[in-house]
PDB file of C-alpha atoms and ligand atoms in Angstrom:
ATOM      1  CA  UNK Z  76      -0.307   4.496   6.575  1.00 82.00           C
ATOM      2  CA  UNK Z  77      -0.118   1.175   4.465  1.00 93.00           C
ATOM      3  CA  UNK Z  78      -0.288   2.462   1.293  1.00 97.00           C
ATOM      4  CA  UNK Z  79       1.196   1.049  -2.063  1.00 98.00           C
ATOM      5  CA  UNK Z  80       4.841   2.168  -1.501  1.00 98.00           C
ATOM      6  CA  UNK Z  81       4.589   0.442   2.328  1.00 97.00           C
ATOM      7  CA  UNK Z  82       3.633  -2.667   0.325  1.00 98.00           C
ATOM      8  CA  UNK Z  83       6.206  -2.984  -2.461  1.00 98.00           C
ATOM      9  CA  UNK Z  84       8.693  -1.715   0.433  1.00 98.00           C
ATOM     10  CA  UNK Z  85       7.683  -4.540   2.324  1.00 98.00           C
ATOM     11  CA  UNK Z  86       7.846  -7.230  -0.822  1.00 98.00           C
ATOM     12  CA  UNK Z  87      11.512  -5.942  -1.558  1.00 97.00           C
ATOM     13  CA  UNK Z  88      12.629  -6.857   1.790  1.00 97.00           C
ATOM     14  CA  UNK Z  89      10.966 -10.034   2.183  1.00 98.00           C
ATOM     15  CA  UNK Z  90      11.583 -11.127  -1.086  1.00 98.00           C
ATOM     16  CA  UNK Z  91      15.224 -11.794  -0.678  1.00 97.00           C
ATOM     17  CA  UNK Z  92      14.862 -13.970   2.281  1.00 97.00           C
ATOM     18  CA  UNK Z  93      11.896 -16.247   0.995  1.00 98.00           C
ATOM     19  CA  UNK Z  94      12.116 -15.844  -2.966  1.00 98.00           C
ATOM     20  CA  UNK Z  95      13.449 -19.461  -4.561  1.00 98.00           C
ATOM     21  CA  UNK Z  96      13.524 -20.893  -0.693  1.00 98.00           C
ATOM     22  CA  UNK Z  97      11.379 -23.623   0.913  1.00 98.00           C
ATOM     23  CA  UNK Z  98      10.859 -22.033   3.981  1.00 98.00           C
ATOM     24  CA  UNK Z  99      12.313 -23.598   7.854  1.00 97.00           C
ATOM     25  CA  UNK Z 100       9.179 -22.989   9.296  1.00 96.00           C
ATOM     26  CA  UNK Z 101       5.586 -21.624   8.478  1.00 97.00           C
ATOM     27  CA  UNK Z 102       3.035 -20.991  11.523  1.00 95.00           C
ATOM     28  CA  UNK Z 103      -0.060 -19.448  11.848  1.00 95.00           C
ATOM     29  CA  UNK Z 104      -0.445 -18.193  15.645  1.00 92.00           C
ATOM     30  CA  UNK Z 105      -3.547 -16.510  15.378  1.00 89.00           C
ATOM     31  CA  UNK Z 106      -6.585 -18.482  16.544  1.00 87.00           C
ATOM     32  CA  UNK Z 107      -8.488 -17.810  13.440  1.00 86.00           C
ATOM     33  CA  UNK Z 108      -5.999 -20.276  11.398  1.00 86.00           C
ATOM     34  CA  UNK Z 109      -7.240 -23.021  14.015  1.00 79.00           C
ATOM     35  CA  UNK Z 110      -8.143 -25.470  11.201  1.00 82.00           C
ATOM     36  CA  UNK Z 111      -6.980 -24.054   8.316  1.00 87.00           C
ATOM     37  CA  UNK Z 112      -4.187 -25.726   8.356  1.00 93.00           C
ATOM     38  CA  UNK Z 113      -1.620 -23.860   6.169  1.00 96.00           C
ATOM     39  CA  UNK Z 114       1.322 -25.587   7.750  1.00 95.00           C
ATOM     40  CA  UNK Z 115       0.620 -28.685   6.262  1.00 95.00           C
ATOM     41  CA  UNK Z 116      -0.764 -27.688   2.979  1.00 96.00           C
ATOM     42  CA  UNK Z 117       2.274 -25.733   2.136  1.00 97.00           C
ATOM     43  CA  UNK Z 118       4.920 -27.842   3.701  1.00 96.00           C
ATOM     44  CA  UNK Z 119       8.310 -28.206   1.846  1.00 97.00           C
ATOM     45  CA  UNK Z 120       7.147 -25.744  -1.127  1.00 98.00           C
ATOM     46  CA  UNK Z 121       9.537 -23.240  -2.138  1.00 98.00           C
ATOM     47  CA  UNK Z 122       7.958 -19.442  -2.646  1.00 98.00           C
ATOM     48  CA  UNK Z 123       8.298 -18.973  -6.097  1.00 98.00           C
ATOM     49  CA  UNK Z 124       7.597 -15.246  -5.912  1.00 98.00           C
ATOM     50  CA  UNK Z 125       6.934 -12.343  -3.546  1.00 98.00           C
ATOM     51  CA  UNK Z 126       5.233  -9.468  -5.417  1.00 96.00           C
ATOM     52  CA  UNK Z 127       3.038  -6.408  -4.404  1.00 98.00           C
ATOM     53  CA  UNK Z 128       0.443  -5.313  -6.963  1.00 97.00           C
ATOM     54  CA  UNK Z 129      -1.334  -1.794  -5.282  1.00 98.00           C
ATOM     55  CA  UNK Z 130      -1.847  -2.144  -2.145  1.00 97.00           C
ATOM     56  CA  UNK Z 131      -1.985  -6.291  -1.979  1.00 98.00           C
ATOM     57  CA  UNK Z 132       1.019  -8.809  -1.216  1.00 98.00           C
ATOM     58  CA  UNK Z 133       1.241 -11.925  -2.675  1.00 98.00           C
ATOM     59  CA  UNK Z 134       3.548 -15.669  -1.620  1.00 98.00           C
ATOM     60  CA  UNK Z 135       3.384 -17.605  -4.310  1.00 98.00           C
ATOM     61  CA  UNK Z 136       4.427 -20.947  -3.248  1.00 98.00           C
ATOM     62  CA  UNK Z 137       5.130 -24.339  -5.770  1.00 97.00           C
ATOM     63  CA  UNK Z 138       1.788 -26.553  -6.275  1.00 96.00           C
ATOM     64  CA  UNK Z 139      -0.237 -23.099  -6.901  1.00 96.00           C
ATOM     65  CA  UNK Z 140      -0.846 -21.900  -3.798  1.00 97.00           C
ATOM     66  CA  UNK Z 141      -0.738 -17.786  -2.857  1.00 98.00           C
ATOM     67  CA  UNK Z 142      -1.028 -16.112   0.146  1.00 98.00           C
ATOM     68  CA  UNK Z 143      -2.678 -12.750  -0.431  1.00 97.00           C
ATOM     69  CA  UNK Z 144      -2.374 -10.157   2.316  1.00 97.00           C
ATOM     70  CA  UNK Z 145      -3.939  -6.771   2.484  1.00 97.00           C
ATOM     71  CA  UNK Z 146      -3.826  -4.502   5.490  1.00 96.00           C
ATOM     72  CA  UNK Z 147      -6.022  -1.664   5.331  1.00 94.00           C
ATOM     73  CA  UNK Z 148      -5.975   0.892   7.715  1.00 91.00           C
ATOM     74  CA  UNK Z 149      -4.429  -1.499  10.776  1.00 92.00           C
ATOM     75  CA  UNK Z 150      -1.932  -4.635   9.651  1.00 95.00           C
ATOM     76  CA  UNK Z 151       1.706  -4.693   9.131  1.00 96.00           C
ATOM     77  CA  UNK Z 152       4.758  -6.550   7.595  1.00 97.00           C
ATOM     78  CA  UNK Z 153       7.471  -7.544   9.323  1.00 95.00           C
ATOM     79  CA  UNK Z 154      11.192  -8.830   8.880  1.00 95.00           C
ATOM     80  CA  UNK Z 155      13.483  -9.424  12.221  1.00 94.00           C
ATOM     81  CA  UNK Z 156      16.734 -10.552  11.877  1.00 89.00           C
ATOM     82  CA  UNK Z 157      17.136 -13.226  14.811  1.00 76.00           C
ATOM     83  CA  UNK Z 158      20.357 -12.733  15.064  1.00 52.00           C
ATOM     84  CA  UNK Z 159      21.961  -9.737  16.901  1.00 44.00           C
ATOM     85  CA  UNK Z 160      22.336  -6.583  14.203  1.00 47.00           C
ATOM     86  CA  UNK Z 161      22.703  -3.019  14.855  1.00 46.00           C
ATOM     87  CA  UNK Z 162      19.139  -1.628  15.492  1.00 47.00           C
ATOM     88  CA  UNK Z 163      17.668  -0.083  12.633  1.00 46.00           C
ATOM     89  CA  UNK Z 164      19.312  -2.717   9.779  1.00 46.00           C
ATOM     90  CA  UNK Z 165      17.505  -6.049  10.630  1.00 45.00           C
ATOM     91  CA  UNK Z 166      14.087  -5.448  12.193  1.00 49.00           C
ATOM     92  CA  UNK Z 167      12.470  -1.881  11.076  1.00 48.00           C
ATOM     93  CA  UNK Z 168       8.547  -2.447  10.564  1.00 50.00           C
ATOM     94  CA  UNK Z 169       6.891  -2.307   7.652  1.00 53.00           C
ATOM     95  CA  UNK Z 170       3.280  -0.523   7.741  1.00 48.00           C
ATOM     96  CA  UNK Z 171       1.634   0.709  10.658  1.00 44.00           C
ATOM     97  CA  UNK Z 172       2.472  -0.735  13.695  1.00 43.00           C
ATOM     98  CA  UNK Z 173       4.990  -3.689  13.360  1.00 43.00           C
ATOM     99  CA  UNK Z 174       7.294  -2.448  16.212  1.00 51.00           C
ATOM    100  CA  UNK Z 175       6.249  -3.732  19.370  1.00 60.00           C
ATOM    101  CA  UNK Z 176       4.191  -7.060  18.580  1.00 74.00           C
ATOM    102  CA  UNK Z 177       5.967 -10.154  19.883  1.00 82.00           C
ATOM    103  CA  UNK Z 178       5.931 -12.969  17.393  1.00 82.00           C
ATOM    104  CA  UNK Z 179       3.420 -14.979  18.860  1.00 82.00           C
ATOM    105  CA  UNK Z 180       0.725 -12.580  18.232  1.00 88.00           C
ATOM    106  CA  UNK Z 181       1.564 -12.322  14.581  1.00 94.00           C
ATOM    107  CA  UNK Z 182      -0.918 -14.086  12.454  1.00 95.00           C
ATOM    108  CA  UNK Z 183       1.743 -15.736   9.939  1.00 96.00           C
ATOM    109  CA  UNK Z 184       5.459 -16.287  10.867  1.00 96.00           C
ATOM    110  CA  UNK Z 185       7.782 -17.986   7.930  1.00 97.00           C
ATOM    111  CA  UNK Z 186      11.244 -18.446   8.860  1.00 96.00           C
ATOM    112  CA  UNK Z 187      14.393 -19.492   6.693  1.00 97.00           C
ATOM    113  CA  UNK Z 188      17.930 -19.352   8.407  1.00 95.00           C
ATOM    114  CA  UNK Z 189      18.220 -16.137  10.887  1.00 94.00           C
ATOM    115  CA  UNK Z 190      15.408 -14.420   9.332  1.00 96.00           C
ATOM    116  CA  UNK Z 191      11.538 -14.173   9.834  1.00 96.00           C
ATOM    117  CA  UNK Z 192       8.960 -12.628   7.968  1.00 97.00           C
ATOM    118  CA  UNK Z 193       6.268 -11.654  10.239  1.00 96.00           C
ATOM    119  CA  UNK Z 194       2.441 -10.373   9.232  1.00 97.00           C
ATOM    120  CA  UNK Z 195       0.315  -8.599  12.336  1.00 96.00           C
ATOM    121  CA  UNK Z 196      -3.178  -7.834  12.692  1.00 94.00           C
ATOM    122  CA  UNK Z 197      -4.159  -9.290   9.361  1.00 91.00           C
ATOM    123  CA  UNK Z 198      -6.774  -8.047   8.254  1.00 94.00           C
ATOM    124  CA  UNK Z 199      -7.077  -9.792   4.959  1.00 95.00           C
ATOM    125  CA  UNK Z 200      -4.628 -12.389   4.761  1.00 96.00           C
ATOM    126  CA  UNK Z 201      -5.957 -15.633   3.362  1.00 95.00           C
ATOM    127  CA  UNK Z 202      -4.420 -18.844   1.183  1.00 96.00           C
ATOM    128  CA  UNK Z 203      -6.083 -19.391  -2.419  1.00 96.00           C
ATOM    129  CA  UNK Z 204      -5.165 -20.837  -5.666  1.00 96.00           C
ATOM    130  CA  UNK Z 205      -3.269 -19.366  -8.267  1.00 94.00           C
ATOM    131  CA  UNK Z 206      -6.633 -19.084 -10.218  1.00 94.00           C
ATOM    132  CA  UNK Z 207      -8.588 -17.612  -7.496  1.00 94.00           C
ATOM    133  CA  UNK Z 208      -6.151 -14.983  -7.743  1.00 93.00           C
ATOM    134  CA  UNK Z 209      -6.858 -14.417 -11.227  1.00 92.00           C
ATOM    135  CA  UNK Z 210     -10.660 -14.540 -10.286  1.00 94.00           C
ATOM    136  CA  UNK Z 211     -11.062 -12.896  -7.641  1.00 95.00           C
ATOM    137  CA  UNK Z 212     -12.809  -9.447  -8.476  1.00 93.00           C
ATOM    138  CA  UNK Z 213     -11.385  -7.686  -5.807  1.00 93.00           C
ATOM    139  CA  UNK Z 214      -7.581  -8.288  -7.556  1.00 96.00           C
ATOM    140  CA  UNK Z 215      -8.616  -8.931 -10.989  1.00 96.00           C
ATOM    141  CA  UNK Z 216     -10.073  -5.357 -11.305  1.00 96.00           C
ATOM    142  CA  UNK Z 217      -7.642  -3.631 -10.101  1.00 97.00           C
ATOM    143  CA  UNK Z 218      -6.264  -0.925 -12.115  1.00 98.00           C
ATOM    144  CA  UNK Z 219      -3.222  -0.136 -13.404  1.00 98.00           C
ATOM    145  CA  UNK Z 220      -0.490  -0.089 -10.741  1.00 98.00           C
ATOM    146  CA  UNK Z 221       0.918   3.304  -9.856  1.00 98.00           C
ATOM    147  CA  UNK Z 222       4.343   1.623  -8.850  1.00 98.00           C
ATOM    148  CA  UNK Z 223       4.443  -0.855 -12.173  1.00 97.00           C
ATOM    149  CA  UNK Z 224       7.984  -0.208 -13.711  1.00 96.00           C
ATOM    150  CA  UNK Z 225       5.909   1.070 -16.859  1.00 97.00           C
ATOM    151  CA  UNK Z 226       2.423   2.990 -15.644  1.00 97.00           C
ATOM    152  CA  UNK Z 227      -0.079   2.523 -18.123  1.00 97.00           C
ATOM    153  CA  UNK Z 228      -1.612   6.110 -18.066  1.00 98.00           C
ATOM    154  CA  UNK Z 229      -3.757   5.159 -21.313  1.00 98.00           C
ATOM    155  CA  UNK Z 230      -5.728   3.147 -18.902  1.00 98.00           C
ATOM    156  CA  UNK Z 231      -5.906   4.838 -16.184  1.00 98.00           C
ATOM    157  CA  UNK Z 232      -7.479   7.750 -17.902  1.00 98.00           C
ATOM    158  CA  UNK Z 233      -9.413   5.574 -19.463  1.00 98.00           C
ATOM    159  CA  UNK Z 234     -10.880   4.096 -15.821  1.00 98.00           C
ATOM    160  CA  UNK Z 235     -11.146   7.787 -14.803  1.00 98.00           C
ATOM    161  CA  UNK Z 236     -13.413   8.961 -17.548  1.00 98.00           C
ATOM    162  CA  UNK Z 237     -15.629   5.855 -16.765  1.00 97.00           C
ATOM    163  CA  UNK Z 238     -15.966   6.321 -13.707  1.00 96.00           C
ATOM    164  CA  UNK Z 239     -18.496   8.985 -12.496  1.00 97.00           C
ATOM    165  CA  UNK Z 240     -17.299  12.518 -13.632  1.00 98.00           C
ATOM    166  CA  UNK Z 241     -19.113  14.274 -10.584  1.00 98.00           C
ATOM    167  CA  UNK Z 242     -17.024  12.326  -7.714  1.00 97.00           C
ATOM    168  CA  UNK Z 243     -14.340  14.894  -6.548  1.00 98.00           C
ATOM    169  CA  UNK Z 244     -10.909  13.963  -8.312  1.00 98.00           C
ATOM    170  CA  UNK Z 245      -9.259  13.082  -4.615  1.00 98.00           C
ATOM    171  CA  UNK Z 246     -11.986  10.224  -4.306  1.00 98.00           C
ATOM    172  CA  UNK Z 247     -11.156   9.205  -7.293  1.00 98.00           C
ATOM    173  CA  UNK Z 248      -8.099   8.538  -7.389  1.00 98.00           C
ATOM    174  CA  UNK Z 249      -8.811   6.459  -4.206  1.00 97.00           C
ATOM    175  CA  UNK Z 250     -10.276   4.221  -6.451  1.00 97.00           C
ATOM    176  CA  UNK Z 251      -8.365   0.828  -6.734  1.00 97.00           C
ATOM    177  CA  UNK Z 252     -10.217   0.382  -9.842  1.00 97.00           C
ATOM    178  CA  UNK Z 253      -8.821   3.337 -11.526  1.00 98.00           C
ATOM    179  CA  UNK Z 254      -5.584   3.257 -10.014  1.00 98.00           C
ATOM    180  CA  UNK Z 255      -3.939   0.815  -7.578  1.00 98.00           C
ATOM    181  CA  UNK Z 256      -1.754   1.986  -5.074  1.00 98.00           C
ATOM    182  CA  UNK Z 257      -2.781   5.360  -4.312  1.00 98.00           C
ATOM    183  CA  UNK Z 258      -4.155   6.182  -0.729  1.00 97.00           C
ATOM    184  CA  UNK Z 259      -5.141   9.001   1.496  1.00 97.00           C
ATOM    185  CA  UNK Z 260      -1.640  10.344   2.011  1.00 98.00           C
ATOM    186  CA  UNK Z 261      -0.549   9.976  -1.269  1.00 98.00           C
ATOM    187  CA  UNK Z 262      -4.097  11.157  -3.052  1.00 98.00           C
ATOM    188  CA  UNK Z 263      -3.617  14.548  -0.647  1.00 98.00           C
ATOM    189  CA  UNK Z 264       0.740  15.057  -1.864  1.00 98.00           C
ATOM    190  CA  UNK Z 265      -0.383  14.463  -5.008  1.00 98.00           C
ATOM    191  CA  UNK Z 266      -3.293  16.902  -5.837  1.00 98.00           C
ATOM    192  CA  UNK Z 267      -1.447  19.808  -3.588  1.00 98.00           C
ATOM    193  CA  UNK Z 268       2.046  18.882  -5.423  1.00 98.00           C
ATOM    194  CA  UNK Z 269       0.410  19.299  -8.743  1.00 98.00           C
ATOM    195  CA  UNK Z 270      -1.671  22.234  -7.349  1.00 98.00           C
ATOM    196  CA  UNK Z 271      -4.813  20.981  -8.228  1.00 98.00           C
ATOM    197  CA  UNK Z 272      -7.699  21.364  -6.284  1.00 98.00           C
ATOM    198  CA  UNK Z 273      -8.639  17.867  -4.401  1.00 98.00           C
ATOM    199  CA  UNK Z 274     -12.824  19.067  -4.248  1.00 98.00           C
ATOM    200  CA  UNK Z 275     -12.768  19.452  -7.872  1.00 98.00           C
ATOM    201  CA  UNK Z 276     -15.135  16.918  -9.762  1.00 98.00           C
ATOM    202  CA  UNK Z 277     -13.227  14.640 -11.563  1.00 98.00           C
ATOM    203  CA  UNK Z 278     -14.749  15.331 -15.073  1.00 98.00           C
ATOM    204  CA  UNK Z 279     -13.932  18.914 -14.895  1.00 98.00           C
ATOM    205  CA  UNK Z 280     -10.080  17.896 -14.321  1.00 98.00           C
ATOM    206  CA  UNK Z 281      -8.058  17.509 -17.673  1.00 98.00           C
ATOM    207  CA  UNK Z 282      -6.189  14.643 -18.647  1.00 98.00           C
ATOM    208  CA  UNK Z 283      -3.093  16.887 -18.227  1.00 98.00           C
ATOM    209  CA  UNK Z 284      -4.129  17.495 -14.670  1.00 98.00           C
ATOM    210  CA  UNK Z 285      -4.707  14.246 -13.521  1.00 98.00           C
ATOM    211  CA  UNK Z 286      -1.412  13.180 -15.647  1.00 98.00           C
ATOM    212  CA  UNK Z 287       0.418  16.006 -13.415  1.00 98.00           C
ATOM    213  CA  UNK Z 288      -0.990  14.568 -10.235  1.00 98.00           C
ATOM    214  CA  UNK Z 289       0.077  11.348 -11.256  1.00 98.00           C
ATOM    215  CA  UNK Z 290       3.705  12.349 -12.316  1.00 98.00           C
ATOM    216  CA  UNK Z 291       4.451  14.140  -8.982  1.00 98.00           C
ATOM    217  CA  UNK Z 292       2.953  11.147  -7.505  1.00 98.00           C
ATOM    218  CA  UNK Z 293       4.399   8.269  -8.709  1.00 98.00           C
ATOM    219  CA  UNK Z 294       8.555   9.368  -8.229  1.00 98.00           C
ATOM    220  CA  UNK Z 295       7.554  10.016  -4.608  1.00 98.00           C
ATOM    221  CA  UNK Z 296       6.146   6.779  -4.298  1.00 98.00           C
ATOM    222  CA  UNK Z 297       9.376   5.325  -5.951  1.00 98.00           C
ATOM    223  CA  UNK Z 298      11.406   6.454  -3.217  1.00 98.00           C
ATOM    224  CA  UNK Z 299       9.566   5.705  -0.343  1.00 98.00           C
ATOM    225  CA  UNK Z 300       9.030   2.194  -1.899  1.00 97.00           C
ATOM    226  CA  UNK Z 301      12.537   1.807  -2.165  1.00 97.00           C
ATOM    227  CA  UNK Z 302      13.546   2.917   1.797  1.00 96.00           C
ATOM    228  CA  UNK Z 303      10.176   2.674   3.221  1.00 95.00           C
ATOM    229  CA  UNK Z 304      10.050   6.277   4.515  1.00 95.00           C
ATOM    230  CA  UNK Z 305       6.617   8.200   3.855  1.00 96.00           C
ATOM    231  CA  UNK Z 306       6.387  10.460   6.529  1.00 96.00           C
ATOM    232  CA  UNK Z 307       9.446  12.792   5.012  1.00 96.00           C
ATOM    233  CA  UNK Z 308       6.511  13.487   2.096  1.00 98.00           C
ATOM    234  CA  UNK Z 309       3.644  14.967   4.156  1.00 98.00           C
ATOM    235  CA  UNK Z 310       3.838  18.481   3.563  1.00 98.00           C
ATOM    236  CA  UNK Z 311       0.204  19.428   3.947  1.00 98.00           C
ATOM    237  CA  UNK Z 312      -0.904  15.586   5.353  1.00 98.00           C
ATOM    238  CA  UNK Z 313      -1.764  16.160   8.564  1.00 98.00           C
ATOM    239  CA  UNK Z 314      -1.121  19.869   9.001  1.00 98.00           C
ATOM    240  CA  UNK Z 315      -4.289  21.302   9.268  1.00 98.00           C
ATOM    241  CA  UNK Z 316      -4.036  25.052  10.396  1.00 98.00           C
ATOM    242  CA  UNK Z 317      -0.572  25.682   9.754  1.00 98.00           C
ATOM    243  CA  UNK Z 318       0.438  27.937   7.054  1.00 98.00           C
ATOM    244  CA  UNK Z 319       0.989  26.563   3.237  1.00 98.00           C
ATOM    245  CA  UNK Z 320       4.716  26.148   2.571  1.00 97.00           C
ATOM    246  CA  UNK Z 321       4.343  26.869  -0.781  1.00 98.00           C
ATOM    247  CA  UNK Z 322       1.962  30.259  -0.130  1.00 98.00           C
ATOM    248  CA  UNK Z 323       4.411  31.096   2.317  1.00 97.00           C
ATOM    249  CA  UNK Z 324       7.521  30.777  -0.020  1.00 96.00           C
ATOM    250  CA  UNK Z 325       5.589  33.181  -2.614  1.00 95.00           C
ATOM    251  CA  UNK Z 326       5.193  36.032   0.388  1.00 96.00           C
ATOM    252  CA  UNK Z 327       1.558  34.902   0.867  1.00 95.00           C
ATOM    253  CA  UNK Z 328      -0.422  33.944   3.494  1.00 94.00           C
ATOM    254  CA  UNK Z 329      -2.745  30.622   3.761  1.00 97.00           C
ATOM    255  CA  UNK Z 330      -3.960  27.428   5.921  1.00 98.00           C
ATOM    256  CA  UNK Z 331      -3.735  24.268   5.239  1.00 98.00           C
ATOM    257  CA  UNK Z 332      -7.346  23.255   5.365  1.00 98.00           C
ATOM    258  CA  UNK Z 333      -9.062  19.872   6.300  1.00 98.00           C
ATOM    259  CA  UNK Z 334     -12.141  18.032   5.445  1.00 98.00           C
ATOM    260  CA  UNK Z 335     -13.374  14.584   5.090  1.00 98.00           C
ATOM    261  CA  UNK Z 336     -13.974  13.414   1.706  1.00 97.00           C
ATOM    262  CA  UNK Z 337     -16.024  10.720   0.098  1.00 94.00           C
ATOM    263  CA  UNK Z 338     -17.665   7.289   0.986  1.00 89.00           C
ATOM    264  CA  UNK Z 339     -15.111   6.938   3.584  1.00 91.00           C
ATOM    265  CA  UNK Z 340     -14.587  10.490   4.649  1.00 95.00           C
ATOM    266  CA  UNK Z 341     -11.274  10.600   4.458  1.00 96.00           C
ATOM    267  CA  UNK Z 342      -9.264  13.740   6.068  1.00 98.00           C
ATOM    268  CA  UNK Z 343      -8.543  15.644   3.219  1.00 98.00           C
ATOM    269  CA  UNK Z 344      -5.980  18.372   3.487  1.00 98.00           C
ATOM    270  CA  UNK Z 345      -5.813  21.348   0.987  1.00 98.00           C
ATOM    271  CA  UNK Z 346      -4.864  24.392   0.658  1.00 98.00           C
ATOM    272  CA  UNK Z 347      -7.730  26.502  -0.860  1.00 98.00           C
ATOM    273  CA  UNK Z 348      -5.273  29.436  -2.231  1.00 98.00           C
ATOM    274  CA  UNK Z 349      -2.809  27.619  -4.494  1.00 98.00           C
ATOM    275  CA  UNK Z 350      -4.352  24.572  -5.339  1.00 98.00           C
ATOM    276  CA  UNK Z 351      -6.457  25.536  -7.986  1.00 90.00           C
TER     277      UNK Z 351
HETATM  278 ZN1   ZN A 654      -0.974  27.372  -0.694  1.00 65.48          ZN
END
């Protein structure tokens, strides 16, 4: 699931083969770029900077031009290596389902030397000025970002007590406002790691709790940012009805429960005898 550690996963390795570079080649295969015409407007402009804030990419390219990319539930980043490497080293996807796209159904391909940086299945991926992307409400109020070397958690407890104190803490902390980078997966490690109770409202939660969440959160996140494996960190994700490890390791017995959660109903996995 494209969450914020797939994206900063995905900035580290494209960043090295586009950062301080005027790209070979930029194309935009999809038939939606018909006339937007990005090849020409950002022809012979080095990328300044690749950088993931949350869950959104940005290219920054000379002249003040950005590319900002978000995939939700359904796009993905790429990087092949064209030239022959030992599988597993050159070409591993990035997000959900980069493996077995060819490049012509991508909806951005830039190129420098052997190396491609691919984006599929959008869905947000749009060009904008450097101001717009100061602007732009949906990346200007963003909170702090859980994967920032330094995590302001002034402000996001701050957001949090803002926000409304009857929404359950695990929809909360869904909330890009509050803070940026934390999705389903990560919302349902994070509450059973710190044992807290995801159906809990989030006023009733103490700013130790969500603090705990948060710190048995964010080094997770860290790691899977850095190799850009997630699925070694579901422990309850996706295990409804099988016994709780943790239960289990203190002789008792409990399921993993599952329900859907909030505006977006969201699978939520629990268990209902340690997380408290
Ligand atoms: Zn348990």
């Amino acid at each position: 699931m494209p969450e914020g550690d797939t994206i900063h996963f995905a900035a580290n390795r494209i960043r090295p083969v586009l950062e301080g570079h005027v790209p070979d080649a930029l194309e935009t295969p999809h038939p939606r770029f018909g006339r937007d015409r990005w090849p020409e407007r950002l022809s012979g402009r080095a990328v300044r900077a690749v950088d993931a804030y949350g869950k959104h990419l940005f290219l920054r390219f000379e002249g003040g031009l950005t590319i900002h990319s978000h995939l939700r539930m359904t796009g993905s980043w790429r990087v092949l290596t064209q030239a022959a490497s030992p599988p597993g080293t050159g070409d591993r996807g990035v997000g959900g389902m980069g493996y077995h796209h060819s490049p012509r159904s991508a909806w951005l391909r830039v190129r420098r030397d052997e190396r491609e940086v691919l984006q599929f299945n959008g869905p947000v991926l749009e060009l904008m000025t450097d101001s717009r992307t100061r602007l732009d409400p949906r990346i200007a109020g963003l909170g702090p970002d859980i994967l920032a070397p330094e995590l302001d958690t002034a402000r996001v407890l701050r957001r949090l007590r803002e926000d409304d104190p009857t929404r359950t803490i695990g929809d909360a902390l869904l909330d890009q406002r509050t803070i940026a980078g934390i999705g389903n997966v990560w919302k349902v490690e994070g509450c059973f790691a710190a044992g807290i109770d995801p159906w809990r409202p989030a006023g009733e939660v103490s700013d130790e709790e969500v603090l705990a969440i948060l710190a048995e959160t964010r080094p997770r996140m860290q790691r899977s940012a850095a190799d850009g494996i997630q699925d070694r960190f579901k422990v309850v994700y996706g295990k409804a009805g099988r016994p709780c490890p943790r239960c289990l390791q203190d002789g008792r017995s409990s399921l993993v429960k599952v329900r859907g959660q909030g505006d977006g109903n969201r699978p939520t996995y629990w268990c209902p005898a340690c997380q408290a």
